[in-house]
JSON list of C-alpha atoms in Angstrom, two decimals:
[
{"chain": "P", "resi": 286, "resn": "MET", "atom": "CA", "xyz": [7.27, -84.17, 25.62]},
{"chain": "P", "resi": 287, "resn": "PRO", "atom": "CA", "xyz": [5.77, -82.69, 28.78]},
{"chain": "P", "resi": 288, "resn": "VAL", "atom": "CA", "xyz": [7.86, -79.58, 29.22]},
{"chain": "P", "resi": 289, "resn": "ASN", "atom": "CA", "xyz": [6.52, -76.52, 30.09]},
{"chain": "P", "resi": 290, "resn": "GLY", "atom": "CA", "xyz": [9.63, -74.50, 30.47]},
{"chain": "P", "resi": 291, "resn": "LEU", "atom": "CA", "xyz": [13.37, -74.85, 30.14]},
{"chain": "P", "resi": 292, "resn": "ARG", "atom": "CA", "xyz": [16.25, -73.66, 32.35]},
{"chain": "P", "resi": 293, "resn": "ALA", "atom": "CA", "xyz": [19.53, -73.43, 31.32]},
{"chain": "P", "resi": 294, "resn": "ILE", "atom": "CA", "xyz": [22.84, -74.03, 33.32]},
{"chain": "P", "resi": 295, "resn": "GLU", "atom": "CA", "xyz": [26.38, -74.14, 32.24]},
{"chain": "P", "resi": 296, "resn": "LYS", "atom": "CA", "xyz": [28.77, -76.51, 33.70]},
{"chain": "P", "resi": 297, "resn": "GLU", "atom": "CA", "xyz": [32.36, -77.18, 33.09]},
{"chain": "P", "resi": 298, "resn": "GLY", "atom": "CA", "xyz": [31.69, -75.18, 29.90]},
{"chain": "P", "resi": 299, "resn": "LYS", "atom": "CA", "xyz": [29.02, -77.08, 28.60]},
{"chain": "P", "resi": 300, "resn": "ILE", "atom": "CA", "xyz": [25.17, -75.81, 28.51]},
{"chain": "P", "resi": 301, "resn": "PHE", "atom": "CA", "xyz": [22.43, -77.76, 29.45]},
{"chain": "P", "resi": 302, "resn": "PHE", "atom": "CA", "xyz": [18.72, -77.42, 29.38]},
{"chain": "P", "resi": 303, "resn": "ILE", "atom": "CA", "xyz": [16.65, -78.92, 32.37]},
{"chain": "P", "resi": 304, "resn": "SER", "atom": "CA", "xyz": [13.01, -79.27, 32.38]},
{"chain": "P", "resi": 305, "resn": "SER", "atom": "CA", "xyz": [10.93, -77.08, 34.99]},
{"chain": "P", "resi": 306, "resn": "ASN", "atom": "CA", "xyz": [10.04, -80.42, 36.98]},
{"chain": "P", "resi": 307, "resn": "GLY", "atom": "CA", "xyz": [13.62, -81.55, 36.60]},
{"chain": "P", "resi": 308, "resn": "ARG", "atom": "CA", "xyz": [12.90, -84.87, 34.87]},
{"chain": "P", "resi": 309, "resn": "PHE", "atom": "CA", "xyz": [14.26, -84.11, 31.69]},
{"chain": "P", "resi": 310, "resn": "VAL", "atom": "CA", "xyz": [18.18, -82.94, 30.60]},
{"chain": "P", "resi": 311, "resn": "LEU", "atom": "CA", "xyz": [19.02, -81.49, 27.45]},
{"chain": "P", "resi": 312, "resn": "SER", "atom": "CA", "xyz": [22.26, -80.62, 26.08]},
{"chain": "P", "resi": 313, "resn": "GLY", "atom": "CA", "xyz": [23.20, -79.44, 22.33]},
{"chain": "P", "resi": 314, "resn": "GLN", "atom": "CA", "xyz": [22.57, -76.66, 20.33]},
{"chain": "P", "resi": 315, "resn": "ILE", "atom": "CA", "xyz": [19.64, -74.08, 20.82]},
{"chain": "P", "resi": 316, "resn": "ILE", "atom": "CA", "xyz": [18.25, -72.17, 17.97]},
{"chain": "P", "resi": 317, "resn": "ASP", "atom": "CA", "xyz": [16.23, -69.10, 18.47]},
{"chain": "P", "resi": 318, "resn": "VAL", "atom": "CA", "xyz": [14.15, -69.33, 15.23]},
{"chain": "P", "resi": 319, "resn": "TRP", "atom": "CA", "xyz": [12.71, -65.96, 15.65]},
{"chain": "P", "resi": 320, "resn": "GLN", "atom": "CA", "xyz": [15.91, -64.25, 15.67]},
{"chain": "P", "resi": 321, "resn": "ARG", "atom": "CA", "xyz": [17.39, -66.71, 13.30]},
{"chain": "P", "resi": 322, "resn": "LYS", "atom": "CA", "xyz": [20.50, -67.37, 14.79]},
{"chain": "P", "resi": 323, "resn": "PRO", "atom": "CA", "xyz": [21.97, -70.17, 17.25]},
{"chain": "P", "resi": 324, "resn": "LEU", "atom": "CA", "xyz": [22.55, -69.16, 20.77]},
{"chain": "P", "resi": 325, "resn": "ASP", "atom": "CA", "xyz": [25.83, -70.68, 21.46]},
{"chain": "P", "resi": 326, "resn": "THR", "atom": "CA", "xyz": [27.04, -68.70, 24.92]},
{"chain": "P", "resi": 327, "resn": "PHE", "atom": "CA", "xyz": [24.90, -68.21, 28.61]},
{"chain": "P", "resi": 328, "resn": "GLU", "atom": "CA", "xyz": [25.29, -64.74, 27.79]},
{"chain": "P", "resi": 329, "resn": "GLN", "atom": "CA", "xyz": [23.12, -65.25, 24.60]},
{"chain": "P", "resi": 330, "resn": "ILE", "atom": "CA", "xyz": [20.80, -67.57, 26.24]},
{"chain": "P", "resi": 331, "resn": "ARG", "atom": "CA", "xyz": [20.14, -65.04, 28.77]},
{"chain": "P", "resi": 332, "resn": "GLU", "atom": "CA", "xyz": [19.57, -61.86, 26.39]},
{"chain": "P", "resi": 333, "resn": "ALA", "atom": "CA", "xyz": [17.08, -64.14, 24.30]},
{"chain": "P", "resi": 334, "resn": "ALA", "atom": "CA", "xyz": [15.31, -64.92, 27.61]},
{"chain": "P", "resi": 335, "resn": "LEU", "atom": "CA", "xyz": [14.83, -61.35, 29.07]},
{"chain": "P", "resi": 336, "resn": "LYS", "atom": "CA", "xyz": [14.70, -59.09, 25.58]},
{"chain": "P", "resi": 337, "resn": "LEU", "atom": "CA", "xyz": [12.42, -58.83, 23.27]},
{"chain": "P", "resi": 338, "resn": "ASP", "atom": "CA", "xyz": [12.88, -56.91, 19.82]},
{"chain": "P", "resi": 339, "resn": "VAL", "atom": "CA", "xyz": [9.36, -56.12, 18.29]},
{"chain": "P", "resi": 340, "resn": "ARG", "atom": "CA", "xyz": [10.55, -55.06, 14.98]},
{"chain": "P", "resi": 341, "resn": "ALA", "atom": "CA", "xyz": [12.99, -58.10, 14.78]},
{"chain": "P", "resi": 342, "resn": "TYR", "atom": "CA", "xyz": [10.32, -60.08, 14.12]},
{"chain": "P", "resi": 343, "resn": "GLY", "atom": "CA", "xyz": [9.01, -57.94, 11.04]},
{"chain": "P", "resi": 344, "resn": "VAL", "atom": "CA", "xyz": [6.04, -56.38, 13.17]},
{"chain": "P", "resi": 345, "resn": "GLU", "atom": "CA", "xyz": [5.28, -52.64, 13.67]},
{"chain": "P", "resi": 346, "resn": "PRO", "atom": "CA", "xyz": [4.01, -51.50, 16.75]},
{"chain": "P", "resi": 347, "resn": "ASP", "atom": "CA", "xyz": [1.42, -49.19, 14.78]},
{"chain": "P", "resi": 348, "resn": "ASP", "atom": "CA", "xyz": [0.16, -51.92, 12.58]},
{"chain": "P", "resi": 349, "resn": "LEU", "atom": "CA", "xyz": [-1.44, -53.81, 15.81]},
{"chain": "P", "resi": 350, "resn": "ASN", "atom": "CA", "xyz": [-4.29, -52.33, 18.40]},
{"chain": "P", "resi": 351, "resn": "THR", "atom": "CA", "xyz": [-2.02, -49.48, 19.03]},
{"chain": "P", "resi": 352, "resn": "ILE", "atom": "CA", "xyz": [-2.60, -46.34, 20.84]},
{"chain": "P", "resi": 353, "resn": "THR", "atom": "CA", "xyz": [0.57, -43.97, 20.89]},
{"chain": "P", "resi": 354, "resn": "ILE", "atom": "CA", "xyz": [0.84, -41.98, 24.20]},
{"chain": "P", "resi": 355, "resn": "GLY", "atom": "CA", "xyz": [4.03, -39.27, 24.28]},
{"chain": "P", "resi": 356, "resn": "ALA", "atom": "CA", "xyz": [6.39, -37.75, 22.36]},
{"chain": "P", "resi": 357, "resn": "GLY", "atom": "CA", "xyz": [9.71, -38.50, 23.55]},
{"chain": "P", "resi": 358, "resn": "PRO", "atom": "CA", "xyz": [12.60, -39.87, 21.51]},
{"chain": "P", "resi": 359, "resn": "LYS", "atom": "CA", "xyz": [12.83, -42.97, 23.37]},
{"chain": "P", "resi": 360, "resn": "GLU", "atom": "CA", "xyz": [10.25, -45.69, 22.69]},
{"chain": "P", "resi": 361, "resn": "VAL", "atom": "CA", "xyz": [8.06, -48.33, 25.23]},
{"chain": "P", "resi": 362, "resn": "ILE", "atom": "CA", "xyz": [6.11, -50.81, 24.26]},
{"chain": "P", "resi": 363, "resn": "MET", "atom": "CA", "xyz": [3.26, -52.03, 26.88]},
{"chain": "P", "resi": 364, "resn": "PHE", "atom": "CA", "xyz": [0.71, -54.88, 26.23]},
{"chain": "P", "resi": 365, "resn": "THR", "atom": "CA", "xyz": [-2.39, -53.60, 27.67]},
{"chain": "P", "resi": 366, "resn": "ASP", "atom": "CA", "xyz": [-5.85, -54.64, 28.40]},
{"chain": "P", "resi": 367, "resn": "PRO", "atom": "CA", "xyz": [-8.51, -51.61, 28.93]},
{"chain": "P", "resi": 368, "resn": "LEU", "atom": "CA", "xyz": [-9.89, -53.06, 31.83]},
{"chain": "P", "resi": 369, "resn": "CYS", "atom": "CA", "xyz": [-6.78, -53.54, 34.13]},
{"chain": "P", "resi": 370, "resn": "SER", "atom": "CA", "xyz": [-6.50, -51.57, 37.12]},
{"chain": "P", "resi": 371, "resn": "ILE", "atom": "CA", "xyz": [-2.73, -51.92, 37.48]},
{"chain": "P", "resi": 372, "resn": "CYS", "atom": "CA", "xyz": [-1.98, -51.23, 33.79]},
{"chain": "P", "resi": 373, "resn": "HIS", "atom": "CA", "xyz": [-3.85, -48.06, 34.42]},
{"chain": "P", "resi": 374, "resn": "SER", "atom": "CA", "xyz": [-1.53, -47.03, 37.51]},
{"chain": "P", "resi": 375, "resn": "VAL", "atom": "CA", "xyz": [1.49, -47.50, 35.16]},
{"chain": "P", "resi": 376, "resn": "LEU", "atom": "CA", "xyz": [0.50, -44.96, 33.10]},
{"chain": "P", "resi": 377, "resn": "ASP", "atom": "CA", "xyz": [-0.25, -42.79, 35.88]},
{"chain": "P", "resi": 378, "resn": "GLU", "atom": "CA", "xyz": [3.40, -43.04, 36.95]},
{"chain": "P", "resi": 379, "resn": "ALA", "atom": "CA", "xyz": [4.10, -42.23, 33.30]},
{"chain": "P", "resi": 380, "resn": "LYS", "atom": "CA", "xyz": [2.01, -38.97, 32.72]},
{"chain": "P", "resi": 381, "resn": "ASP", "atom": "CA", "xyz": [5.12, -37.34, 33.94]},
{"chain": "P", "resi": 382, "resn": "LEU", "atom": "CA", "xyz": [7.79, -39.00, 31.81]},
{"chain": "P", "resi": 383, "resn": "MET", "atom": "CA", "xyz": [6.15, -38.41, 28.25]},
{"chain": "P", "resi": 384, "resn": "GLU", "atom": "CA", "xyz": [8.33, -35.54, 27.09]},
{"chain": "P", "resi": 385, "resn": "GLU", "atom": "CA", "xyz": [11.17, -38.46, 27.37]},
{"chain": "P", "resi": 386, "resn": "TYR", "atom": "CA", "xyz": [9.77, -41.33, 26.16]},
{"chain": "P", "resi": 387, "resn": "THR", "atom": "CA", "xyz": [7.09, -42.53, 23.61]},
{"chain": "P", "resi": 388, "resn": "PHE", "atom": "CA", "xyz": [4.47, -45.31, 24.98]},
{"chain": "P", "resi": 389, "resn": "LYS", "atom": "CA", "xyz": [3.25, -47.62, 22.32]},
{"chain": "P", "resi": 390, "resn": "LEU", "atom": "CA", "xyz": [0.33, -48.96, 23.99]},
{"chain": "P", "resi": 391, "resn": "ILE", "atom": "CA", "xyz": [-0.58, -52.62, 22.14]},
{"chain": "P", "resi": 392, "resn": "LEU", "atom": "CA", "xyz": [-4.17, -53.72, 23.68]},
{"chain": "P", "resi": 393, "resn": "VAL", "atom": "CA", "xyz": [-4.76, -57.33, 24.04]},
{"chain": "P", "resi": 394, "resn": "PRO", "atom": "CA", "xyz": [-7.84, -58.64, 25.61]},
{"chain": "P", "resi": 395, "resn": "ALA", "atom": "CA", "xyz": [-6.12, -60.33, 28.48]},
{"chain": "P", "resi": 396, "resn": "LEU", "atom": "CA", "xyz": [-8.98, -60.02, 30.83]},
{"chain": "P", "resi": 397, "resn": "GLY", "atom": "CA", "xyz": [-11.52, -61.78, 28.91]},
{"chain": "P", "resi": 398, "resn": "ASN", "atom": "CA", "xyz": [-14.62, -61.13, 26.68]},
{"chain": "P", "resi": 399, "resn": "ARG", "atom": "CA", "xyz": [-15.37, -57.83, 27.91]},
{"chain": "P", "resi": 400, "resn": "SER", "atom": "CA", "xyz": [-12.10, -56.40, 27.25]},
{"chain": "P", "resi": 401, "resn": "ASN", "atom": "CA", "xyz": [-12.13, -58.16, 23.66]},
{"chain": "P", "resi": 402, "resn": "GLN", "atom": "CA", "xyz": [-15.38, -55.83, 22.98]},
{"chain": "P", "resi": 403, "resn": "LEU", "atom": "CA", "xyz": [-14.15, -52.92, 24.19]},
{"chain": "P", "resi": 404, "resn": "ILE", "atom": "CA", "xyz": [-10.95, -53.25, 22.21]},
{"chain": "P", "resi": 405, "resn": "ARG", "atom": "CA", "xyz": [-12.64, -54.19, 19.00]},
{"chain": "P", "resi": 406, "resn": "SER", "atom": "CA", "xyz": [-14.95, -51.66, 19.27]},
{"chain": "P", "resi": 407, "resn": "LEU", "atom": "CA", "xyz": [-12.55, -48.70, 19.53]},
{"chain": "P", "resi": 408, "resn": "PHE", "atom": "CA", "xyz": [-9.87, -49.98, 17.25]},
{"chain": "P", "resi": 409, "resn": "CYS", "atom": "CA", "xyz": [-12.99, -50.31, 14.44]},
{"chain": "P", "resi": 410, "resn": "SER", "atom": "CA", "xyz": [-14.42, -46.95, 15.13]},
{"chain": "P", "resi": 411, "resn": "ASP", "atom": "CA", "xyz": [-13.76, -43.85, 13.25]},
{"chain": "P", "resi": 412, "resn": "THR", "atom": "CA", "xyz": [-11.83, -42.31, 16.26]},
{"chain": "P", "resi": 413, "resn": "SER", "atom": "CA", "xyz": [-8.13, -40.47, 15.63]},
{"chain": "P", "resi": 414, "resn": "ASN", "atom": "CA", "xyz": [-5.06, -41.83, 17.91]},
{"chain": "P", "resi": 415, "resn": "GLU", "atom": "CA", "xyz": [-5.29, -38.73, 20.27]},
{"chain": "P", "resi": 416, "resn": "GLU", "atom": "CA", "xyz": [-8.96, -39.70, 20.45]},
{"chain": "P", "resi": 417, "resn": "LYS", "atom": "CA", "xyz": [-8.27, -43.18, 21.62]},
{"chain": "P", "resi": 418, "resn": "ARG", "atom": "CA", "xyz": [-5.51, -42.02, 23.66]},
{"chain": "P", "resi": 419, "resn": "ASP", "atom": "CA", "xyz": [-7.69, -39.36, 25.78]},
{"chain": "P", "resi": 420, "resn": "LEU", "atom": "CA", "xyz": [-10.71, -42.34, 26.14]},
{"chain": "P", "resi": 421, "resn": "TYR", "atom": "CA", "xyz": [-7.92, -45.05, 27.22]},
{"chain": "P", "resi": 422, "resn": "LEU", "atom": "CA", "xyz": [-6.66, -42.50, 29.87]},
{"chain": "P", "resi": 423, "resn": "ARG", "atom": "CA", "xyz": [-9.87, -41.38, 31.06]},
{"chain": "P", "resi": 424, "resn": "LYS", "atom": "CA", "xyz": [-11.03, -45.24, 31.26]},
{"chain": "P", "resi": 425, "resn": "ASP", "atom": "CA", "xyz": [-13.93, -44.18, 28.85]},
{"chain": "P", "resi": 426, "resn": "ILE", "atom": "CA", "xyz": [-13.30, -46.99, 25.68]},
{"chain": "P", "resi": 427, "resn": "ALA", "atom": "CA", "xyz": [-16.73, -47.85, 26.88]},
{"chain": "P", "resi": 428, "resn": "SER", "atom": "CA", "xyz": [-18.35, -45.02, 25.13]},
{"chain": "P", "resi": 429, "resn": "VAL", "atom": "CA", "xyz": [-17.25, -45.46, 22.10]},
{"chain": "P", "resi": 430, "resn": "ASN", "atom": "CA", "xyz": [-19.97, -45.51, 19.40]},
{"chain": "P", "resi": 431, "resn": "ASN", "atom": "CA", "xyz": [-19.75, -47.75, 16.97]},
{"chain": "P", "resi": 432, "resn": "GLU", "atom": "CA", "xyz": [-22.63, -49.21, 14.81]},
{"chain": "P", "resi": 433, "resn": "GLY", "atom": "CA", "xyz": [-21.07, -51.45, 12.26]},
{"chain": "P", "resi": 434, "resn": "THR", "atom": "CA", "xyz": [-18.64, -53.81, 11.93]},
{"chain": "P", "resi": 435, "resn": "CYS", "atom": "CA", "xyz": [-15.27, -53.67, 10.37]},
{"chain": "P", "resi": 436, "resn": "ASP", "atom": "CA", "xyz": [-12.35, -55.72, 8.44]},
{"chain": "P", "resi": 437, "resn": "SER", "atom": "CA", "xyz": [-10.93, -57.51, 12.45]},
{"chain": "P", "resi": 438, "resn": "LYS", "atom": "CA", "xyz": [-7.47, -58.01, 10.56]},
{"chain": "P", "resi": 439, "resn": "ARG", "atom": "CA", "xyz": [-5.50, -55.69, 12.53]},
{"chain": "P", "resi": 440, "resn": "HIS", "atom": "CA", "xyz": [-7.28, -57.34, 15.81]},
{"chain": "P", "resi": 441, "resn": "ASP", "atom": "CA", "xyz": [-6.33, -60.53, 14.98]},
{"chain": "P", "resi": 442, "resn": "GLN", "atom": "CA", "xyz": [-2.70, -60.01, 13.80]},
{"chain": "P", "resi": 443, "resn": "THR", "atom": "CA", "xyz": [-2.70, -58.40, 17.01]},
{"chain": "P", "resi": 444, "resn": "LEU", "atom": "CA", "xyz": [-3.97, -61.52, 19.17]},
{"chain": "P", "resi": 445, "resn": "THR", "atom": "CA", "xyz": [-1.55, -63.84, 17.30]},
{"chain": "P", "resi": 446, "resn": "PHE", "atom": "CA", "xyz": [1.39, -61.66, 17.80]},
{"chain": "P", "resi": 447, "resn": "ALA", "atom": "CA", "xyz": [0.33, -61.31, 21.71]},
{"chain": "P", "resi": 448, "resn": "GLN", "atom": "CA", "xyz": [0.42, -65.60, 21.45]},
{"chain": "P", "resi": 449, "resn": "MET", "atom": "CA", "xyz": [3.87, -65.43, 19.72]},
{"chain": "P", "resi": 450, "resn": "MET", "atom": "CA", "xyz": [5.34, -63.25, 22.02]},
{"chain": "P", "resi": 451, "resn": "GLY", "atom": "CA", "xyz": [4.15, -65.05, 25.06]},
{"chain": "P", "resi": 452, "resn": "VAL", "atom": "CA", "xyz": [2.16, -62.24, 26.72]},
{"chain": "P", "resi": 453, "resn": "ASN", "atom": "CA", "xyz": [0.17, -64.14, 28.99]},
{"chain": "P", "resi": 454, "resn": "GLY", "atom": "CA", "xyz": [-0.62, -61.41, 31.35]},
{"chain": "P", "resi": 455, "resn": "VAL", "atom": "CA", "xyz": [-0.66, -57.98, 31.44]},
{"chain": "P", "resi": 456, "resn": "PRO", "atom": "CA", "xyz": [1.50, -55.48, 31.90]},
{"chain": "P", "resi": 457, "resn": "LEU", "atom": "CA", "xyz": [3.92, -56.62, 29.90]},
{"chain": "P", "resi": 458, "resn": "ILE", "atom": "CA", "xyz": [6.71, -53.66, 29.74]},
{"chain": "P", "resi": 459, "resn": "ILE", "atom": "CA", "xyz": [9.68, -53.64, 26.83]},
{"chain": "P", "resi": 460, "resn": "ASN", "atom": "CA", "xyz": [11.91, -50.56, 28.03]},
{"chain": "P", "resi": 461, "resn": "PRO", "atom": "CA", "xyz": [13.74, -48.96, 24.97]},
{"chain": "P", "resi": 462, "resn": "MET", "atom": "CA", "xyz": [16.78, -51.49, 25.54]},
{"chain": "P", "resi": 463, "resn": "GLY", "atom": "CA", "xyz": [14.36, -54.33, 24.63]},
{"chain": "P", "resi": 464, "resn": "THR", "atom": "CA", "xyz": [14.23, -55.57, 28.57]},
{"chain": "P", "resi": 465, "resn": "VAL", "atom": "CA", "xyz": [10.57, -56.97, 28.91]},
{"chain": "P", "resi": 466, "resn": "ILE", "atom": "CA", "xyz": [9.38, -57.00, 32.49]},
{"chain": "P", "resi": 467, "resn": "ARG", "atom": "CA", "xyz": [6.03, -58.83, 33.20]},
{"chain": "P", "resi": 468, "resn": "GLY", "atom": "CA", "xyz": [3.67, -57.09, 35.83]},
{"chain": "P", "resi": 469, "resn": "ARG", "atom": "CA", "xyz": [4.14, -53.63, 37.28]},
{"chain": "P", "resi": 470, "resn": "PRO", "atom": "CA", "xyz": [7.93, -52.56, 37.98]},
{"chain": "P", "resi": 471, "resn": "PRO", "atom": "CA", "xyz": [8.28, -51.48, 41.13]},
{"chain": "P", "resi": 472, "resn": "VAL", "atom": "CA", "xyz": [9.34, -48.09, 40.13]},
{"chain": "P", "resi": 473, "resn": "LEU", "atom": "CA", "xyz": [8.52, -47.26, 36.45]},
{"chain": "P", "resi": 474, "resn": "LYS", "atom": "CA", "xyz": [11.67, -44.56, 35.77]},
{"chain": "P", "resi": 475, "resn": "PRO", "atom": "CA", "xyz": [14.71, -46.66, 36.80]},
{"chain": "P", "resi": 476, "resn": "PHE", "atom": "CA", "xyz": [13.29, -49.65, 34.57]},
{"chain": "P", "resi": 477, "resn": "LEU", "atom": "CA", "xyz": [13.06, -47.44, 31.94]},
{"chain": "P", "resi": 478, "resn": "GLU", "atom": "CA", "xyz": [16.42, -46.33, 32.33]},
{"chain": "P", "resi": 479, "resn": "GLY", "atom": "CA", "xyz": [18.01, -49.83, 32.71]},
{"chain": "P", "resi": 480, "resn": "SER", "atom": "CA", "xyz": [19.12, -49.41, 35.82]},
{"chain": "P", "resi": 481, "resn": "GLU", "atom": "CA", "xyz": [16.82, -51.63, 37.83]}
]
């Protein structure tokens, strides 16, 4: 069916789903296949739409194209692209929060082929997480010397997972409570604390 998105509305105690153009109205039960559970209430639907738990889908962030920054007890996941200037401005703001938060940066080539080449080169190199982190923060991934080829399984898994999660732009940030924001939050810390 020609449906690009659905909106849920509640009327007289029943939940209906309306296509983004208003043409179709669906009624009945919706099931979140990823979480393996029916969404019976409006609150459950809202939670499924606004929150993501990466590990609930059997994915460990460190098994993807991931760079870890910070050492705090609270985890933040951020889908990012090495050529994304907005992503780098978010990280500039995050530098003061590294003792409170650990940022798992999942690198995806959202900005095209050059990004894809840079990410592949970085994760095919023999550099440590610390070296990758420093190169990323300095915006210097292009200096990685990677002469050979490598197994692209990690890279391919990252692309598949990002597509499955609906990552169609960067930054996409998941705070410690699982709330998702697409794009740059107006102020990072309130979003991370769940107060925005």
